[in-house]
């Protein structure tokens, strides 16, 4: 591996004591987290009796609707309610738990929804569509009647928490059906809310019995339990799907997505890969066309190529493929199955993109040496072809099984279900990959999707997962490159709206991505797609680790890539945090920058101080740029948000006197927001703290940054068992452009 001079410069994060707020410690620090006091907005009326009566009416209406449905829809007499809560009321520590407790409600899960406002007198804003947090809660049918009687006598504190409640209802079965679901299919996908505190995933057994009574059979082999829900396919009559959704704990019912189609490659057999006669440990790639040979020697594994534990999860490799020297292992999830139509060609192209990048083309671009050998695994095969309804659930199970072995640090997924993201609905692919990436600290790149020119161009699941790096494509390697027309667009969801995360070259009509062809003779093929952009970025991530020669965490690698990205005038929905340069450029940093990297773990409620260098000379204008990344715990059933790890990073311009036993004086400056633009007054501090990728730049007078630094802390949301969180902060200072 060639030596590379630039090194990552690590800063030392100092642990801070707990702030003594009563004694004036951390003055102004906690002020950035607004506290909701359960009061109506200024100038609005507050009618306690009116709120109690509205609640009573909602409870009675929910009970009447439940009594009109089959009793088997309510296992053990339990019913799941849907409560729409106003997002503006849900700050850290401000979930209306007292109200839930007095009514006997147990919160189960949540999602974000848009619905018509009731237009209550005290609520700000005119009637119309607005965003709410929809919280699922369980109560018995008898408890519903009791809660309705108790509503009139709610305590004053609980009545004030009613200010957060827009509506309480029993969700209609029809509303649980996914948009556009077809009734003539054989299999359907059911998402079932689990109830905690019971043996096993209650009420799964009761659901199976209810489904059987309607002619549906649960497909046990493909059942997934994750994030507090059960995802299971059922086989049965589509016209009765709405009846099946009457089961109270069904959250959604819809079609099982099909595999995304592969974009065709255009063969061009003008390139050969062969080992030189005098050195069987290397191979050479010669550029296409005539002229003098410009071979690039690529070291094989026996020449010291470090194994960084990389796996490509795709549709296999062709027999006699030319990348044997760099393939550590080739695995087949089902050795008895054949290949998926067109699968080996796609799998070879994806592996080629990871190992060598684009193999050439106009402009003098050539293949780069690989940074690591790779394991290739065939997860999509002939067993999943021919319109099989269950194909993608089977593939998901295979991916889950191999990633949860913990054998791999880096992984790429350039296939997935053909389903754009839907707000308010988390898909099983997203939840399972998010859980795995967080638990094992994976660096997992996922192709954003090639539906950018279609009616719904939004990124496809699981590219919306907060713990994966979703990758979009630009259409050329020139400085004027823009989003490729086929590349899916953002936004992401909730507190992570910037998706795709990054964009790199994926090929375009005038500048195709060049990969190895599956013609068994080392020919080249031309094509375009986010399927190539994702492994290309993974190669750059592995390259950072290999070229730096330092112990970079995966969070640090992600932060460095985001920090080096440049949007080039494009919006975040097009290129995410920006177009990412190659590994060597990322390591070198921008000209004139002083850059520090902080990496470590934060205990729950813990605080660290990251000191930055002061601007040189004490005059002029300086640009401070910073990027924060961490893996976030996720939960579909968490009563507030999907991402449930919150970290704040507050900029203090002057850390004079701060240290291990002293908090910095003064108030922090606003710095991070959700999308890297100007501070968004509409985004709550909680939303920003939950975003596990943040990157911003701000310009200051040198005198305004005498001793700058960030205080980074993990916020205890009180909604999950506390756990340490691995984080990375990259910060750089440079003279501002004139």
XYZ file of C-alpha atoms in Angstrom:
738
model
C 0.000 0.000 0.000
C 1.548 3.381 -0.950
C 2.468 5.777 1.826
C 0.368 8.886 2.199
C 1.874 11.883 4.026
C -1.176 13.678 5.487
C -2.274 12.404 8.870
C -5.444 12.906 10.834
C -4.795 15.217 13.762
C -6.762 14.126 16.807
C -7.884 16.536 19.477
C -8.337 15.556 23.103
C -11.882 15.806 24.446
C -12.000 16.797 28.123
C -14.678 15.293 30.321
C -16.719 17.963 32.073
C -18.459 17.610 35.431
C -22.221 17.603 35.736
C -23.416 21.226 35.445
C -24.548 22.776 38.701
C -27.418 24.773 37.223
C -28.693 25.926 40.608
C -25.305 27.417 41.378
C -25.048 29.095 38.012
C -22.901 26.427 36.350
C -23.210 26.049 32.583
C -24.796 29.480 32.383
C -26.974 29.637 29.320
C -26.079 26.092 28.229
C -29.406 24.513 29.018
C -31.238 27.561 27.706
C -30.848 26.172 24.184
C -33.372 23.465 25.081
C -36.679 25.246 25.367
C -38.956 23.983 28.108
C -42.668 23.713 27.403
C -44.692 24.649 30.480
C -48.058 23.217 29.389
C -49.458 26.704 28.908
C -51.455 28.000 25.925
C -49.654 30.443 23.631
C -49.936 34.142 24.515
C -53.281 35.610 23.562
C -55.049 32.242 23.363
C -57.875 31.094 25.588
C -57.677 28.090 27.900
C -60.939 26.330 28.789
C -60.183 23.414 31.176
C -63.759 22.124 31.170
C -63.910 22.278 27.384
C -60.709 20.243 27.082
C -62.017 17.608 29.502
C -65.336 17.296 27.668
C -63.595 16.990 24.296
C -61.467 14.174 25.742
C -64.549 12.424 27.161
C -66.313 12.599 23.808
C -63.258 11.155 22.018
C -63.037 8.271 24.493
C -66.742 7.426 24.180
C -66.584 7.619 20.377
C -63.576 5.254 20.339
C -65.425 2.771 22.567
C -68.567 2.895 20.414
C -66.481 2.202 17.286
C -64.743 -0.715 19.018
C -68.019 -2.272 20.150
C -69.193 -2.368 16.529
C -66.235 -4.578 15.524
C -65.729 -8.323 16.133
C -64.655 -9.119 19.668
C -61.762 -11.232 18.337
C -60.203 -8.019 17.025
C -59.398 -7.061 20.627
C -57.218 -9.787 22.196
C -57.801 -10.133 25.934
C -60.172 -7.169 25.664
C -57.368 -4.739 24.801
C -57.676 -1.941 22.271
C -54.996 0.185 20.595
C -55.806 3.894 20.381
C -54.213 6.533 18.172
C -53.466 9.878 19.866
C -52.344 12.842 17.759
C -49.987 15.023 19.807
C -48.704 18.455 18.834
C -45.002 18.367 18.046
C -44.467 21.802 19.566
C -45.399 20.377 22.970
C -43.004 17.437 22.905
C -39.651 18.694 24.159
C -37.212 16.576 26.172
C -38.929 15.427 29.336
C -42.273 16.869 28.217
C -44.188 13.813 27.088
C -47.661 13.967 28.752
C -46.994 10.954 30.984
C -49.169 12.165 33.854
C -52.178 12.385 31.534
C -51.516 8.876 30.202
C -51.141 7.553 33.744
C -54.399 9.052 35.035
C -56.327 7.666 32.070
C -54.728 4.222 32.325
C -53.070 4.455 28.887
C -49.795 2.633 28.178
C -47.856 4.108 25.260
C -46.722 1.624 22.625
C -45.329 3.349 19.593
C -45.374 6.434 17.444
C -45.172 7.814 13.931
C -45.339 11.230 12.295
C -48.601 12.087 10.517
C -50.205 14.954 8.672
C -53.870 15.601 9.433
C -56.463 18.332 9.489
C -56.387 20.496 12.577
C -59.548 20.851 14.614
C -59.095 24.609 14.866
C -59.460 24.802 18.650
C -59.575 28.314 20.094
C -56.379 28.001 22.085
C -54.291 26.316 19.359
C -52.092 28.633 17.261
C -52.587 28.719 13.523
C -55.646 28.414 11.273
C -57.392 25.106 10.556
C -55.706 23.032 7.866
C -53.067 20.344 7.383
C -50.399 20.159 10.052
C -47.811 17.685 11.320
C -48.403 15.690 14.488
C -46.790 12.851 16.392
C -49.241 9.979 16.362
C -48.758 7.915 19.521
C -50.242 4.433 19.873
C -51.499 3.494 23.331
C -53.167 0.389 24.766
C -56.118 0.270 27.151
C -58.845 -2.276 27.901
C -62.378 -1.827 26.571
C -63.590 -1.534 30.173
C -60.779 0.950 30.804
C -62.076 3.090 27.936
C -65.427 3.493 29.645
C -63.733 4.178 32.988
C -61.403 6.755 31.400
C -64.405 8.550 29.893
C -65.939 8.846 33.369
C -62.620 10.058 34.821
C -62.148 12.705 32.130
C -64.420 15.197 33.851
C -62.360 14.986 37.046
C -58.834 15.115 35.656
C -56.272 16.851 37.833
C -55.220 20.357 36.879
C -51.751 19.135 35.858
C -53.182 16.446 33.565
C -55.689 18.920 32.136
C -52.841 21.222 31.164
C -51.121 18.298 29.449
C -54.275 18.017 27.329
C -52.901 21.066 25.525
C -50.649 18.605 23.694
C -53.562 16.464 22.485
C -55.176 17.207 19.140
C -57.321 14.067 18.895
C -57.842 10.584 20.351
C -59.436 7.927 18.169
C -59.609 4.303 17.111
C -57.867 4.233 13.741
C -60.041 3.155 10.823
C -59.060 -0.150 9.254
C -59.003 1.472 5.810
C -56.422 4.012 7.024
C -54.052 1.160 7.850
C -53.864 0.019 4.226
C -50.793 1.198 2.334
C -51.544 3.528 -0.589
C -52.311 1.778 -3.884
C -52.451 -1.732 -2.469
C -53.827 -4.204 -5.034
C -56.445 -6.720 -4.010
C -55.534 -9.515 -6.436
C -52.227 -10.590 -4.920
C -51.401 -13.807 -3.087
C -49.343 -12.432 -0.201
C -49.524 -9.246 1.861
C -47.267 -7.695 4.475
C -48.629 -6.985 7.963
C -46.941 -4.823 10.596
C -48.205 -5.771 14.035
C -47.609 -3.666 17.151
C -46.180 -5.705 20.031
C -47.332 -5.061 23.598
C -44.457 -5.005 26.113
C -44.486 -6.913 29.364
C -45.960 -10.089 27.856
C -44.374 -13.447 27.171
C -43.460 -13.582 23.508
C -44.505 -11.027 20.890
C -48.108 -10.585 22.106
C -50.561 -10.396 20.368
C -49.071 -12.410 17.500
C -50.778 -15.728 18.324
C -54.158 -13.997 18.671
C -53.596 -12.263 15.332
C -52.891 -15.596 13.635
C -56.184 -16.974 14.917
C -58.074 -13.859 13.795
C -56.422 -14.031 10.365
C -57.239 -17.729 9.989
C -60.907 -16.963 10.567
C -60.798 -14.700 7.513
C -58.908 -17.211 5.345
C -55.389 -15.770 5.833
C -52.370 -17.872 6.741
C -49.349 -16.280 8.447
C -46.058 -17.234 6.766
C -44.008 -18.038 9.881
C -40.743 -18.594 8.014
C -40.547 -14.929 7.015
C -41.576 -13.301 10.287
C -39.341 -10.540 11.679
C -39.463 -9.069 15.165
C -37.608 -5.775 15.564
C -37.971 -2.378 17.175
C -41.112 -3.402 19.059
C -43.116 -4.643 16.071
C -43.676 -7.918 14.243
C -43.546 -7.943 10.447
C -45.142 -11.013 8.910
C -46.460 -11.881 5.442
C -49.885 -13.470 5.171
C -51.379 -15.512 2.347
C -55.033 -14.975 1.678
C -57.850 -13.143 -0.127
C -56.949 -9.530 -0.921
C -60.576 -8.276 -0.867
C -60.671 -9.138 2.852
C -57.475 -7.232 3.695
C -59.422 -4.313 5.208
C -61.268 -6.803 7.408
C -57.916 -8.186 8.540
C -56.787 -4.647 9.392
C -59.666 -4.407 11.877
C -57.481 -6.368 14.299
C -56.704 -3.598 16.730
C -52.928 -4.045 16.868
C -52.349 -4.029 13.110
C -50.371 -0.884 12.309
C -50.283 -1.251 8.554
C -51.132 -3.731 5.811
C -49.903 -3.619 2.253
C -48.015 -5.201 -0.582
C -44.654 -6.870 -0.172
C -42.305 -4.834 -2.377
C -40.609 -6.432 -5.355
C -36.853 -6.259 -6.071
C -35.621 -3.111 -7.768
C -34.859 -3.769 -11.431
C -31.222 -3.760 -12.518
C -30.225 -1.040 -14.965
C -28.785 -2.728 -18.071
C -25.057 -2.592 -18.779
C -23.630 -1.925 -22.230
C -20.816 -4.414 -22.965
C -17.612 -3.233 -24.587
C -15.014 -6.000 -24.652
C -11.924 -3.880 -25.083
C -10.298 -4.224 -21.701
C -8.492 -7.234 -20.336
C -7.422 -8.177 -16.840
C -4.467 -10.519 -16.623
C -1.569 -11.334 -14.345
C 1.882 -10.365 -15.694
C 4.016 -13.410 -16.479
C 6.833 -12.254 -14.223
C 4.669 -11.638 -11.156
C 1.661 -13.886 -10.604
C 0.784 -11.929 -7.453
C -0.344 -8.884 -9.416
C -2.771 -8.126 -12.203
C -2.828 -5.343 -14.761
C -5.637 -3.291 -16.220
C -5.001 -1.766 -19.620
C -7.166 1.116 -20.829
C -9.502 0.518 -23.759
C -8.581 1.491 -27.244
C -5.315 1.559 -29.159
C -2.093 3.267 -28.244
C 0.665 2.584 -25.761
C -0.162 0.321 -22.848
C -0.801 2.279 -19.655
C -1.073 -0.658 -17.272
C -1.835 -0.095 -13.608
C -0.408 -2.793 -11.344
C -2.815 -3.789 -8.599
C -1.426 -5.596 -5.569
C -2.994 -8.904 -4.686
C -3.768 -10.046 -1.153
C -0.387 -11.787 -0.824
C 1.432 -8.430 -1.205
C 0.167 -7.093 2.087
C -3.248 -5.770 1.113
C -4.920 -5.294 4.508
C -8.224 -7.041 5.057
C -10.683 -4.433 6.337
C -13.569 -6.933 6.665
C -15.675 -5.779 3.703
C -18.708 -7.594 2.308
C -20.690 -6.906 -0.867
C -24.289 -8.146 -0.528
C -25.636 -8.557 -4.033
C -26.687 -11.040 -6.713
C -23.513 -13.079 -6.993
C -20.549 -13.357 -9.349
C -20.248 -15.109 -12.728
C -18.247 -18.299 -13.091
C -14.668 -17.572 -14.094
C -14.883 -13.936 -12.986
C -11.633 -11.951 -13.311
C -11.429 -10.531 -9.767
C -10.291 -13.698 -8.008
C -7.073 -12.149 -6.616
C -9.119 -9.665 -4.615
C -12.087 -11.805 -3.553
C -11.405 -13.203 -0.112
C -14.512 -15.390 -0.125
C -17.555 -15.978 -2.313
C -20.643 -17.037 -0.373
C -24.042 -18.196 -1.611
C -26.967 -17.815 0.792
C -28.585 -20.821 -0.920
C -25.959 -22.986 -2.660
C -28.722 -25.088 -4.266
C -30.304 -22.135 -6.093
C -29.293 -20.809 -9.482
C -28.457 -17.226 -10.371
C -31.010 -14.444 -10.557
C -31.510 -13.256 -14.174
C -28.825 -10.638 -14.803
C -27.647 -10.988 -11.214
C -24.003 -12.086 -11.664
C -23.350 -9.204 -14.064
C -24.737 -6.745 -11.536
C -22.805 -8.334 -8.672
C -19.527 -8.226 -10.600
C -20.096 -4.589 -11.597
C -20.760 -3.620 -7.967
C -17.666 -5.485 -6.725
C -15.609 -3.910 -9.517
C -16.817 -0.436 -8.496
C -15.721 -1.059 -4.910
C -12.333 -2.514 -5.806
C -11.220 -0.251 -8.648
C -13.694 2.602 -9.027
C -14.596 3.426 -12.612
C -12.087 1.613 -14.818
C -11.407 4.443 -17.203
C -13.020 6.478 -19.939
C -12.332 9.892 -21.393
C -10.366 12.505 -19.523
C -7.475 10.288 -18.404
C -9.329 8.741 -15.491
C -8.118 5.251 -14.652
C -8.667 2.468 -12.196
C -7.294 2.907 -8.698
C -5.713 0.135 -6.644
C -8.107 -1.610 -4.268
C -7.838 -0.775 -0.574
C -8.984 -4.155 0.724
C -9.978 -7.598 -0.459
C -13.698 -8.224 -0.383
C -16.165 -10.945 0.492
C -18.991 -11.265 -2.041
C -22.268 -12.859 -0.995
C -25.147 -13.828 -3.261
C -28.335 -12.914 -1.392
C -30.572 -12.577 -4.473
C -30.838 -15.763 -6.576
C -33.178 -17.781 -8.780
C -35.241 -18.740 -5.736
C -36.356 -15.080 -5.645
C -37.124 -14.735 -9.352
C -40.316 -15.226 -11.333
C -42.538 -12.731 -9.529
C -42.222 -14.378 -6.106
C -44.201 -12.245 -3.615
C -41.926 -13.243 -0.738
C -38.613 -12.597 -2.494
C -37.563 -9.438 -0.680
C -38.473 -10.706 2.782
C -36.355 -13.775 2.073
C -33.473 -11.551 0.947
C -33.834 -9.370 4.030
C -33.597 -12.438 6.255
C -30.364 -13.479 4.555
C -28.847 -10.018 4.958
C -29.859 -9.914 8.606
C -28.343 -13.325 9.291
C -24.939 -12.501 7.806
C -24.592 -9.002 9.270
C -25.517 -10.024 12.785
C -22.573 -12.415 12.872
C -20.449 -9.316 13.548
C -17.751 -10.514 11.115
C -17.853 -7.421 8.911
C -17.006 -3.772 9.498
C -17.920 -2.427 6.048
C -20.795 -3.525 3.832
C -22.529 -2.428 0.644
C -26.093 -2.969 -0.526
C -26.873 -2.003 -4.114
C -30.209 -3.791 -4.241
C -33.387 -3.511 -2.244
C -37.159 -3.289 -2.404
C -38.785 -1.150 -5.059
C -40.534 1.177 -2.628
C -39.999 4.920 -2.163
C -40.063 6.227 1.394
C -43.456 7.003 2.917
C -43.631 9.546 5.733
C -45.090 8.150 8.904
C -44.283 4.540 7.967
C -41.023 2.768 8.791
C -40.397 -0.286 6.627
C -38.948 -3.550 7.959
C -35.872 -3.149 5.730
C -35.153 0.253 7.253
C -35.697 -0.786 10.867
C -33.691 -4.022 10.692
C -30.690 -2.487 8.926
C -30.767 0.501 11.280
C -30.724 -1.818 14.285
C -27.859 -3.895 12.885
C -25.774 -0.894 11.850
C -26.116 0.655 15.300
C -25.508 -2.522 17.289
C -22.392 -3.552 15.339
C -21.150 -0.065 14.405
C -21.314 -0.972 10.705
C -20.305 1.367 7.921
C -23.091 0.355 5.529
C -23.508 2.069 2.166
C -26.887 1.765 0.453
C -27.819 2.833 -3.068
C -30.405 5.620 -2.909
C -32.365 4.258 -5.895
C -32.630 4.921 -9.629
C -36.170 6.317 -9.649
C -35.127 9.982 -9.788
C -36.869 10.568 -13.112
C -40.063 8.734 -12.173
C -43.354 10.070 -10.842
C -42.225 9.511 -7.258
C -38.467 10.280 -7.248
C -37.947 9.955 -3.502
C -35.218 7.706 -2.099
C -36.135 4.058 -1.761
C -36.032 2.039 1.439
C -33.714 1.254 3.165
C -31.828 4.385 2.065
C -33.879 6.308 4.657
C -32.200 4.446 7.534
C -30.447 6.924 9.827
C -27.462 4.649 10.534
C -26.635 3.798 6.924
C -24.854 6.005 4.409
C -27.286 6.378 1.524
C -25.550 7.317 -1.706
C -26.834 9.254 -4.675
C -25.129 9.709 -8.039
C -23.713 12.590 -10.054
C -23.572 12.250 -13.828
C -19.926 13.066 -14.616
C -16.507 13.479 -13.058
C -16.102 17.093 -14.112
C -16.405 20.164 -11.859
C -19.833 21.026 -13.291
C -21.365 17.636 -12.513
C -24.885 17.613 -11.112
C -27.296 15.047 -9.798
C -27.784 12.296 -12.323
C -31.352 12.357 -13.618
C -31.949 8.782 -12.450
C -30.649 9.370 -8.907
C -33.402 9.356 -6.247
C -33.952 12.516 -4.245
C -34.612 13.436 -0.622
C -35.718 14.385 1.846
C -35.207 11.743 4.490
C -37.499 11.465 7.467
C -37.975 13.160 10.827
C -34.790 14.360 12.434
C -32.614 13.159 9.522
C -33.986 15.047 6.528
C -30.705 15.114 4.573
C -30.889 12.018 2.389
C -29.153 10.761 0.393
C -26.178 11.369 2.689
C -23.612 11.897 -0.059
C -23.258 11.792 -3.826
C -20.408 10.456 -5.945
C -19.908 9.561 -9.573
C -22.457 7.018 -10.797
C -22.195 7.534 -14.542
C -24.111 9.521 -17.108
C -24.950 9.388 -20.811
C -21.769 11.283 -21.770
C -19.513 9.845 -19.078
C -20.471 6.245 -18.267
C -19.302 4.323 -15.242
C -16.903 1.637 -16.497
C -16.980 -1.738 -14.760
C -15.868 -5.282 -15.496
C -18.192 -7.237 -17.771
C -19.375 -10.766 -17.004
C -18.180 -12.118 -20.349
C -15.603 -14.306 -18.528
C -12.845 -12.628 -20.533
C -12.247 -9.501 -18.509
C -14.114 -7.168 -20.852
C -15.456 -3.825 -19.755
C -19.062 -2.662 -19.591
C -20.551 0.811 -19.422
C -23.509 1.822 -17.325
C -25.054 4.253 -14.884
C -26.682 3.879 -11.502
C -26.578 4.498 -7.790
C -25.684 0.785 -7.656
C -22.149 1.848 -8.664
C -22.029 5.075 -6.664
C -22.651 3.253 -3.356
C -19.718 0.788 -3.605
C -17.504 3.560 -4.990
C -18.135 5.563 -1.820
C -17.559 2.468 0.312
C -14.177 2.109 -1.394
C -13.372 5.701 -0.444
C -14.384 5.022 3.168
C -12.139 1.951 3.347
C -9.435 4.018 1.637
C -9.497 6.555 4.475
C -8.710 3.797 6.934
C -6.019 2.261 4.724
C -4.272 5.481 3.642
C -4.318 7.219 7.010
C -2.750 4.299 8.846
C -4.622 5.444 11.938
C -7.303 4.010 14.172
C -10.334 5.798 12.751
C -13.736 4.798 14.065
C -16.533 4.281 11.568
C -18.244 7.382 12.964
C -15.054 9.348 12.240
C -14.844 7.984 8.696
C -18.415 9.077 8.047
C -17.779 12.492 9.586
C -14.641 13.038 7.470
C -16.492 12.156 4.260
C -19.372 14.501 5.080
C -16.985 17.258 6.191
C -15.113 17.096 2.874
C -18.264 17.086 0.727
C -19.248 20.094 -1.362
C -22.802 20.742 -2.561
C -21.526 22.755 -5.534
C -24.636 24.885 -5.490
C -27.068 21.951 -5.441
C -29.729 21.426 -2.784
C -29.605 18.806 -0.007
C -32.425 16.809 -1.608
C -30.237 16.353 -4.696
C -26.749 15.600 -3.337
C -27.257 15.322 0.426
C -24.340 16.862 2.323
C -22.534 17.167 -0.990
C -20.366 15.540 -3.637
C -17.629 13.594 -1.887
C -14.024 13.662 -3.176
C -11.647 10.702 -3.156
C -9.986 9.351 -0.036
C -6.669 11.138 -0.626
C -8.410 14.504 -1.024
C -10.481 13.889 2.096
C -7.332 13.196 4.102
C -5.544 16.250 2.735
C -8.422 18.563 3.669
C -9.132 21.954 2.164
C -6.247 24.313 1.504
C -5.524 26.638 4.402
C -7.641 24.705 6.891
C -6.619 23.763 10.393
C -8.563 20.594 11.159
C -9.041 18.590 14.328
C -10.823 15.268 14.831
C -12.395 14.170 18.107
C -13.670 10.635 18.553
C -14.806 8.692 21.593
C -17.835 7.591 23.563
C -20.369 9.586 25.530
C -22.065 8.092 28.575
C -25.733 8.963 29.121
C -25.865 12.538 30.363
C -22.108 12.842 29.897
C -20.398 16.012 28.657
C -17.086 16.523 26.847
C -15.305 19.701 25.833
C -13.535 19.827 22.448
C -11.084 22.748 22.235
C -10.333 24.241 18.825
C -7.390 26.386 17.730
C -8.023 30.124 17.876
C -7.837 32.065 14.587
C -4.285 33.180 13.880
C -3.429 36.851 14.187
C -6.580 37.768 16.070
C -8.060 39.732 13.140
C -10.040 39.195 9.951
C -12.978 36.928 9.289
C -12.712 33.180 9.749
C -14.935 30.284 8.756
C -15.530 27.573 11.305
C -16.848 24.307 9.903
C -17.865 21.320 12.003
C -19.407 17.896 11.407
C -20.880 15.603 14.060
C -21.740 11.922 13.464
C -22.863 9.068 15.689
C -24.816 5.824 15.519
C -28.337 6.270 16.847
C -30.470 3.717 18.627
C -33.823 3.428 16.850
C -37.256 2.248 17.797
C -40.446 2.093 15.800
C -42.377 1.857 19.051
C -40.602 4.637 20.939
C -43.298 7.132 21.999
C -41.959 10.274 20.352
C -39.394 9.630 17.657
C -37.829 6.921 15.490
C -34.236 7.877 16.308
C -33.850 7.776 20.068
C -30.285 8.899 20.726
C -29.915 12.634 21.261
C -26.573 14.449 21.304
C -26.198 18.199 21.481
C -23.077 20.025 20.328
C -22.921 23.648 21.459
C -20.322 26.140 20.262
C -18.696 28.295 22.948
C -16.615 31.138 21.465
C -14.582 31.564 24.645
C -13.549 28.600 26.764
C -11.343 30.644 29.076
C -11.234 28.970 32.468
C -13.091 25.861 31.322
C -11.631 22.488 32.208
C -12.235 19.177 33.915
C -13.606 20.924 36.995
C -15.115 24.070 35.503
C -17.821 24.803 32.972
C -17.269 27.431 30.266
C -18.809 30.811 31.020
C -21.373 32.576 28.875
C -24.017 31.428 26.428
C -23.364 29.134 23.451
C -23.619 30.425 19.886
C -26.163 28.801 17.515
C -24.300 26.509 15.152
C -25.905 23.249 14.021
C -29.273 22.858 12.342
C -30.956 19.994 10.464
C -29.724 20.512 6.914
C -26.539 22.567 7.024
C -28.185 25.817 5.967
C -29.126 28.848 7.979
C -30.556 28.161 11.451
C -34.139 26.959 11.096
C -36.395 28.586 13.666
C -39.020 25.927 12.978
C -36.755 23.052 14.044
C -36.813 22.298 17.744
C -33.544 21.747 19.625
C -34.719 18.183 20.223
C -35.062 17.545 16.483
C -31.556 18.863 15.901
C -30.137 16.813 18.789
C -31.669 13.651 17.313
C -30.047 14.180 13.887
C -27.107 11.780 13.912
C -25.385 13.570 11.025
C -24.900 17.335 11.242
C -22.565 19.592 9.294
C -22.481 23.377 9.246
C -20.216 26.316 8.577
C -20.368 29.777 10.168
C -18.234 32.866 9.630
C -16.951 34.909 12.600
C -14.692 37.840 13.285
C -11.438 36.525 14.727
C -12.046 38.582 17.867
C -15.293 36.687 18.349
C -13.488 33.354 18.725
C -10.810 33.981 21.397
C -10.792 30.339 22.633
C -13.434 28.421 20.666
C -14.682 24.918 21.236
C -17.717 22.655 21.427
C -19.413 21.100 24.409
C -20.860 17.752 23.340
C -23.293 15.862 25.527
C -25.694 12.949 25.327
C -29.196 13.988 26.373
C -31.051 11.525 28.571
C -34.485 11.208 26.953
C -35.702 8.854 29.655
C -37.368 6.659 27.033
C -34.814 3.852 26.743
C -32.189 2.085 28.812
C -29.165 4.397 28.978
C -26.225 3.344 26.804
C -22.887 4.890 25.832
C -22.743 6.347 22.319
C -19.744 6.454 19.990
C -19.392 9.882 18.401
C -17.050 11.777 16.102
C -16.623 15.533 15.721
C -14.553 17.044 12.901
C -13.911 20.790 13.131
C -11.807 23.096 10.974
C -10.908 26.784 10.832
C -9.819 28.696 7.737
C -9.696 32.344 6.618
C -13.040 33.325 5.129
C -13.201 33.786 1.392
C -13.310 37.468 0.401
